[in-house]
Short mmCIF file of C-alpha atoms and ligand atoms in Angstrom, two decimals:
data_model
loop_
_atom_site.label_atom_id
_atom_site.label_comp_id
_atom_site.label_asym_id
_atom_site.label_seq_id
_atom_site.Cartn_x
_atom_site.Cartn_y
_atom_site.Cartn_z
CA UNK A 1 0.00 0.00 0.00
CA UNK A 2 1.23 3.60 -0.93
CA UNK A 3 2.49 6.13 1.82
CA UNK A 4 -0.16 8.62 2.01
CA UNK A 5 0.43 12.08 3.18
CA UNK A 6 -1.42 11.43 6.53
CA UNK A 7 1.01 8.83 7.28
CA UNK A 8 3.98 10.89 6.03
CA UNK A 9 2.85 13.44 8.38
CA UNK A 10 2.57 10.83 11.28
CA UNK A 11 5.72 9.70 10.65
CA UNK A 12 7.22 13.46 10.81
CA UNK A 13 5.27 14.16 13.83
CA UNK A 14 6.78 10.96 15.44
CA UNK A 15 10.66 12.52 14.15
CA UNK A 16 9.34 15.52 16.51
CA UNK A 17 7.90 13.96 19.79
CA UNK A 18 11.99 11.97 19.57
CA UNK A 19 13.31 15.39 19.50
CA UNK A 20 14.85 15.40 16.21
CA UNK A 21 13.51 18.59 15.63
CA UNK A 22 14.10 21.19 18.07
CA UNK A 23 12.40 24.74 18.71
CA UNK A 24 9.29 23.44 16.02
CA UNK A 25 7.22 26.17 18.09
CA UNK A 26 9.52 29.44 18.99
CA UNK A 27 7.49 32.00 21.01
CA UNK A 28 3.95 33.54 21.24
CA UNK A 29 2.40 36.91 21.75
CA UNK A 30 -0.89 38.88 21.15
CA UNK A 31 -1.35 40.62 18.21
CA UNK A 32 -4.84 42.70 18.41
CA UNK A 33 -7.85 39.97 19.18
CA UNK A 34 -5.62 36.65 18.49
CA UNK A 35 -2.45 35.21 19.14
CA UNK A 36 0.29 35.40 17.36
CA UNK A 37 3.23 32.29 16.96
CA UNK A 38 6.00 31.59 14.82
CA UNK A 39 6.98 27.84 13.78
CA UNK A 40 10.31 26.94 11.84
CA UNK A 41 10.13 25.52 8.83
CA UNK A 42 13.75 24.68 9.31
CA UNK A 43 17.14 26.97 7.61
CA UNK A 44 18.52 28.02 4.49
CA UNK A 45 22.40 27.89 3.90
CA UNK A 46 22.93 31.17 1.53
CA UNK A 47 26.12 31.65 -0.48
CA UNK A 48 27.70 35.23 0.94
CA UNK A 49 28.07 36.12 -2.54
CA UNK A 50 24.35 35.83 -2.91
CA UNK A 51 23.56 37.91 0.28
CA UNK A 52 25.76 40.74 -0.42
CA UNK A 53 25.49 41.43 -4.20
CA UNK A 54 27.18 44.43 -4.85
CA UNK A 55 28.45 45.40 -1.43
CA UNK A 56 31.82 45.35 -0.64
CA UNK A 57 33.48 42.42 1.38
CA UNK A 58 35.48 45.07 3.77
CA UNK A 59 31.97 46.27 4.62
CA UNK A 60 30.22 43.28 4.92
CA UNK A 61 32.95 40.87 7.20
CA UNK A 62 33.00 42.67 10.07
CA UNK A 63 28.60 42.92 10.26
CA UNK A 64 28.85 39.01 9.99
CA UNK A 65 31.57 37.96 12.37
CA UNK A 66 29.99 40.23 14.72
CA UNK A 67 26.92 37.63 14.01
CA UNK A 68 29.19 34.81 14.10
CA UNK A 69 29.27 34.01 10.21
CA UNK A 70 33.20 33.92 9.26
CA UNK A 71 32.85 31.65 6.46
CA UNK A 72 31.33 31.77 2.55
CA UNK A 73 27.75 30.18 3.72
CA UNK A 74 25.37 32.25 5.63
CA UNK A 75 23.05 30.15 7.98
CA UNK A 76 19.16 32.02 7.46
CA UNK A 77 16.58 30.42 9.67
CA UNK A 78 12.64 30.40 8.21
CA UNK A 79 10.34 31.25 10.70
CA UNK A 80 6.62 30.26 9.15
CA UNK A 81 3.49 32.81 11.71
CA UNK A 82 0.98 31.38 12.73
CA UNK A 83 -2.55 33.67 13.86
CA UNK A 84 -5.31 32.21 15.82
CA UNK A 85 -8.33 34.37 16.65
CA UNK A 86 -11.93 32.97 17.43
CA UNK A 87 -12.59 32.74 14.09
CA UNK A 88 -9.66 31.98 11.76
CA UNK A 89 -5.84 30.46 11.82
CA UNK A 90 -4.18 32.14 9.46
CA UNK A 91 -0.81 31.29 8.23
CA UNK A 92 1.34 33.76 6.83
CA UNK A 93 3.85 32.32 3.87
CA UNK A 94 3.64 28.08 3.70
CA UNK A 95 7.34 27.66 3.85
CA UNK A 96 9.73 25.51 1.18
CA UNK A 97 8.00 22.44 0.87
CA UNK A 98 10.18 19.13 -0.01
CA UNK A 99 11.35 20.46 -3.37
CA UNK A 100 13.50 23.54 -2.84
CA UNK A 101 16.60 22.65 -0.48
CA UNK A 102 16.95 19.66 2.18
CA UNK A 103 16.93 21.60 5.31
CA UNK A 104 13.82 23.56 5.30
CA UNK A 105 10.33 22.10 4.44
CA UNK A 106 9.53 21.32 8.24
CA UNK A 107 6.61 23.25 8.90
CA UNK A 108 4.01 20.42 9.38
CA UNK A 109 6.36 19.74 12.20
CA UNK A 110 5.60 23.03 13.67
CA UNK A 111 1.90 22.90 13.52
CA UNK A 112 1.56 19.25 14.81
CA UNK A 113 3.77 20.45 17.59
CA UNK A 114 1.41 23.34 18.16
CA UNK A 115 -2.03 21.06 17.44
CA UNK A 116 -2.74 21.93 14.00
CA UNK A 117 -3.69 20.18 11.40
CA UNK A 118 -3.42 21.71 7.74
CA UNK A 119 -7.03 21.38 7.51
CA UNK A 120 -7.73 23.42 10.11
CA UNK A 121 -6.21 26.70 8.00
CA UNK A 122 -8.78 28.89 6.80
CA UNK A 123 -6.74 31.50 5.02
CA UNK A 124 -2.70 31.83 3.57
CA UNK A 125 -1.58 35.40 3.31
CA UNK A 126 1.50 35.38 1.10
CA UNK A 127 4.26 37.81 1.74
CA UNK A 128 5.49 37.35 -1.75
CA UNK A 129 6.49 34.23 -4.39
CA UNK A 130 10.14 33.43 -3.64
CA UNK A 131 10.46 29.73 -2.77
CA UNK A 132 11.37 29.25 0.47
CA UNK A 133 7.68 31.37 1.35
CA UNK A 134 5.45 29.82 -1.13
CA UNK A 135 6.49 26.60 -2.41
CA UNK A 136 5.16 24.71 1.15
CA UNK A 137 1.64 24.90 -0.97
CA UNK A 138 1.71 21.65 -2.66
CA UNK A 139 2.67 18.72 -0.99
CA UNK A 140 4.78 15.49 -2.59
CA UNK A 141 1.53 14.68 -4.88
CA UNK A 142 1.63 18.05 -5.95
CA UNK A 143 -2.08 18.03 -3.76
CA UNK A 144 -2.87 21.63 -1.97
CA UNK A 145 -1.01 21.22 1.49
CA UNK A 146 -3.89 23.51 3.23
CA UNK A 147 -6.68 21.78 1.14
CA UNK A 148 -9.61 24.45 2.96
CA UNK A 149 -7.75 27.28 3.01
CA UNK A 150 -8.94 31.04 0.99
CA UNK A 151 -5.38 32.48 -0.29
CA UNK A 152 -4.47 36.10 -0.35
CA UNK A 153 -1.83 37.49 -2.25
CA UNK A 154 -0.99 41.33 -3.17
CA UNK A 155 -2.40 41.94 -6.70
CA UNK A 156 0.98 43.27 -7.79
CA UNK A 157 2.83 40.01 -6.69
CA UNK A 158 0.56 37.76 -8.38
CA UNK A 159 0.61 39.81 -11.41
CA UNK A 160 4.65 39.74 -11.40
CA UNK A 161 4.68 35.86 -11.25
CA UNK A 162 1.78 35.58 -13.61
CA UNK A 163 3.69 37.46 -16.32
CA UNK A 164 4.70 35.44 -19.36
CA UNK A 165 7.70 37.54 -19.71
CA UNK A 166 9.35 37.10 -15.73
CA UNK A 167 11.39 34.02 -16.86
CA UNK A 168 12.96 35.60 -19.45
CA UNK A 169 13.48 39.26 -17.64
CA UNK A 170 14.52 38.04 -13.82
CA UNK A 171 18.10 37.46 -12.79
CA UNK A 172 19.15 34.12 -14.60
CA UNK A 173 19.96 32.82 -10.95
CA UNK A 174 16.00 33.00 -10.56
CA UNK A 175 14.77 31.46 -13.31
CA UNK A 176 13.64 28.33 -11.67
CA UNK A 177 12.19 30.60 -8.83
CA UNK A 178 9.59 32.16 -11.78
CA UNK A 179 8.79 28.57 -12.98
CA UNK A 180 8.18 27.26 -9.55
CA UNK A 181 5.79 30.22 -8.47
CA UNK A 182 3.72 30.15 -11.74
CA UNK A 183 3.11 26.55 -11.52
CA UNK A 184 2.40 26.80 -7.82
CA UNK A 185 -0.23 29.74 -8.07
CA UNK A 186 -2.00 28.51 -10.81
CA UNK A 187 -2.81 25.57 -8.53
CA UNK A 188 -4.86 28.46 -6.15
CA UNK A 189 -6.30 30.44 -9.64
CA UNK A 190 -9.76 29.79 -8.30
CA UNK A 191 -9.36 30.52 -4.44
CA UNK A 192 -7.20 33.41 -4.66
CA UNK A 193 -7.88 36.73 -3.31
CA UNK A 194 -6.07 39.97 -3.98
CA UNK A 195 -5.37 42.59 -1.80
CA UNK A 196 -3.62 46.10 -2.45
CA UNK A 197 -1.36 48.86 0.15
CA UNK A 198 -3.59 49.62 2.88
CA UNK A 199 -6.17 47.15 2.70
CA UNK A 200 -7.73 45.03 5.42
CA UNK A 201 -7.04 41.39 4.17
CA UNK A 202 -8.68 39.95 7.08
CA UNK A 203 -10.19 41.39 9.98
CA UNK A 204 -6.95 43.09 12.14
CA UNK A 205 -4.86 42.18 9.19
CA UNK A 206 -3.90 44.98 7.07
CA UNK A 207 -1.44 45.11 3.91
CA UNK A 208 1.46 47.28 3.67
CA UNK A 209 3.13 47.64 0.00
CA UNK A 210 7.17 46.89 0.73
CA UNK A 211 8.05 46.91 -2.79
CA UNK A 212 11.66 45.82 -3.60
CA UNK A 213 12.99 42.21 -2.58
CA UNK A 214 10.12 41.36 -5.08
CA UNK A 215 8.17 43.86 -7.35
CA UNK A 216 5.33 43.06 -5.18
CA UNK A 217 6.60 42.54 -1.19
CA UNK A 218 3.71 43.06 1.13
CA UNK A 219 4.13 43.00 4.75
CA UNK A 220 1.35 43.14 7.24
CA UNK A 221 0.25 45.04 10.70
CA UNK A 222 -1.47 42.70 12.67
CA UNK A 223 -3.58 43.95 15.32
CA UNK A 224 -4.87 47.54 15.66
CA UNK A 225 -3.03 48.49 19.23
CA UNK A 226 -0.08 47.37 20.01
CA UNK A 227 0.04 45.86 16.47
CA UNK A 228 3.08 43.08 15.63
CA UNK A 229 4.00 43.80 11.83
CA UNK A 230 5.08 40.31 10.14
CA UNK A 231 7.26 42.23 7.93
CA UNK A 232 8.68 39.26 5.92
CA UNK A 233 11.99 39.57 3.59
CA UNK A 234 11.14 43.28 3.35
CA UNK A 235 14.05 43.11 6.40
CA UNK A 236 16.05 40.28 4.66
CA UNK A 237 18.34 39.40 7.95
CA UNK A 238 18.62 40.95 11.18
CA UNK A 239 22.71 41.77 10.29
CA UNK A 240 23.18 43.33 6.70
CA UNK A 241 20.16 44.67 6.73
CA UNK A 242 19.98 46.72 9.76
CA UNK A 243 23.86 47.76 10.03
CA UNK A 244 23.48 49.95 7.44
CA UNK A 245 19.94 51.22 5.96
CA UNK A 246 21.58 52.37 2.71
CA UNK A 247 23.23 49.16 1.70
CA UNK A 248 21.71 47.58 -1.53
CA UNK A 249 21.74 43.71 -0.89
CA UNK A 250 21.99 40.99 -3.47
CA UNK A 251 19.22 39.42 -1.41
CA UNK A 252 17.02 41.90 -3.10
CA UNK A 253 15.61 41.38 -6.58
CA UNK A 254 15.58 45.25 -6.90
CA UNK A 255 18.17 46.52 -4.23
CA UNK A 256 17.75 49.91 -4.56
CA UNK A 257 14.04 49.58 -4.21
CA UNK A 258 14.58 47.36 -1.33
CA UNK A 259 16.82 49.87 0.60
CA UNK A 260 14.51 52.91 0.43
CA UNK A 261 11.71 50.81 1.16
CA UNK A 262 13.32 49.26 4.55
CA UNK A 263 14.60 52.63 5.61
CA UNK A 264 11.38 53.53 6.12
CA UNK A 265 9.99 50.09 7.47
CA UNK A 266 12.89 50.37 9.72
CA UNK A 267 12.38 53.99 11.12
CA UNK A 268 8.68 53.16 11.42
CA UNK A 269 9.24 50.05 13.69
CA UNK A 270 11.95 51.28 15.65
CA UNK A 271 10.26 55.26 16.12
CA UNK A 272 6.96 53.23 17.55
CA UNK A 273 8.82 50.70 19.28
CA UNK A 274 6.75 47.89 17.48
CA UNK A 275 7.01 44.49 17.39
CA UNK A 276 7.80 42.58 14.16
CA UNK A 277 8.66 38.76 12.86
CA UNK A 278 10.99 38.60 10.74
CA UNK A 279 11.00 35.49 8.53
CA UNK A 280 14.65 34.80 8.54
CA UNK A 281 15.41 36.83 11.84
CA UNK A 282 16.97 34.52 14.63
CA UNK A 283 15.16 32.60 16.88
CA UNK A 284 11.68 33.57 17.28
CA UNK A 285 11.87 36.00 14.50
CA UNK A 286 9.61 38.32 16.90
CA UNK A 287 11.18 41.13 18.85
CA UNK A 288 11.84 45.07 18.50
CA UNK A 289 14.22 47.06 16.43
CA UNK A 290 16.35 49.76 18.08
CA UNK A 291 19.39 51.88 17.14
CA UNK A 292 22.99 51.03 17.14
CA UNK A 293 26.34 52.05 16.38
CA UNK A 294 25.58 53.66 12.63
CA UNK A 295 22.42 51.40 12.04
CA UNK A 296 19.80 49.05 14.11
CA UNK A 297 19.93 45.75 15.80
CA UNK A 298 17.30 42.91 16.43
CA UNK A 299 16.15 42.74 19.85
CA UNK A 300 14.32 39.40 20.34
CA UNK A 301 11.49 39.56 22.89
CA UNK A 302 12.27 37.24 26.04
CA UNK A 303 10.52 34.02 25.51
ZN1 ZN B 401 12.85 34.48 2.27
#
């Protein structure tokens, strides 16, 4: 008899309760009526080269060692959020999936850990279409991994990845990351919802345009006081990106684009002392930016 996904996902959940998988569920807050927790769908290992683009080395080495990275990979954890209100669990970005590199893809860990089941998702609110957020949405049979769920994605993101012509005009690097995100959102053509800057995508879930690592980047304030912003790659890292708000990263599918546009994510955040998650920010991912030295630094909240 075949391995069905159900037992796949026993079998993953079993690799968990053995503690092969540490820190599945990172930390939890509230975030206007719900809650608010972030789940690791495991770690990317980044070329530097990659990361930095055009910035000089000289710049760069001494930002990274101060971070503990002295070598040519850079460790980037994925931190998957989770919202739970009385009405809806939302997940922001799915995650890699099995089919983009061999240490991410763990995010059914997470939820099991934190007693969800992928049924039990009512919406997906994308942050944008690069791999490691969106490809989680079809499982090994290529089925849809939150088969209930409503999607929401910005209009201009969709659009971008939609385009006939992004294959042939994004950085030859990407290529496989246009193919992957067409053939992924066409599998959601006919539950997809689009949202614009400003909107209210869901009830205390509002969309902020954060153009620049893609030509359609949305992050989101969640919650109306107090709100957390799940801010996505619009901060790429909690070192290169803070150090220096001018610095064009190679991160970034339009750098300079991506600089203005976290210079003022940045001052925003930081000015109103808000909390954020940052998808590849350490740990948790959910703490407070504040100034340092010529720049910012990540302050995780105390779990
Ligand atoms: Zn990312």
């Amino acid at each position: 008899m075949p391995l069905d996904r159900r037992q796949m996902m026993a079998a993953s959940a079993a690799a968990v309760a053995a503690g092969l998988i540490p820190h599945a569920v990172r930390a939890e807050v509230q975030a206007g009526n719900g809650t608010l927790i972030t789940l690791s769908d495991g770690h990317l290992e980044l070329p530097k080269s990659f990361a930095l683009g055009d910035l000089p080395e000289d710049l760069a080495n001494p930002v990274l060692a101060r971070h503990g990275f002295t070598g040519d990979m850079l460790r980037s954890p994925c931190n998957v959020t989770l919202y739970r209100d009385d009405t809806r669990v939302v997940l922001f970005d799915v995650g890699s999936g099995t089919d983009f590199v061999s240490t991410a893809g763990l995010l059914f860990d997470g939820l099991d850990v934190a007693g969800v089941s992928p049924e039990d998702i009512t919406d997906v609110v994308f942050t944008h279409g690069h791999p490691d957020h969106l490809w989680g949405l079809l499982d090994d049979f290529d089925d849809l991994a939150f088969p209930d769920a409503r999607f929401h994605i910005g209009r201009a993101e969709w659009d971008y990845w939609q385009d006939p012509e992004t294959v042939d005009t994004i950085d030859p690097g990407r290529q496989s990351f246009a193919v992957g995100a067409k053939r992924r959102l066409d599998a959601i053509e006919d539950r997809i919802a689009f949202f614009d800057d400003g909107d209210e995508v869901l009830p205390g879930i509002a969309a902020l345009a954060t153009f620049g690592h893609t030509p359609g980047h949305m992050a989101f304030e969640v919650g109306a006081s107090d709100p957390v912003f799940v801010v996505g790659d619009a901060i790429v890292n909690s070192h290169l990106s803070l150090a220096n708000l001018a610095w064009e990263l190679g991160s970034d599918q339009n750098p300079e684009r991506a600089a203005a546009t976290r210079t003022s994510l940045v001052n925003r955040l930081s000015q109103g002392q808000h909390r954020l998650v940052g998808f590849h920010f350490p740990g948790s991912g959910i703490g407070r930016i504040e100034p340092a030295d010529t720049g910012f630094r990540f302050q995780e909240d105390a779990t």
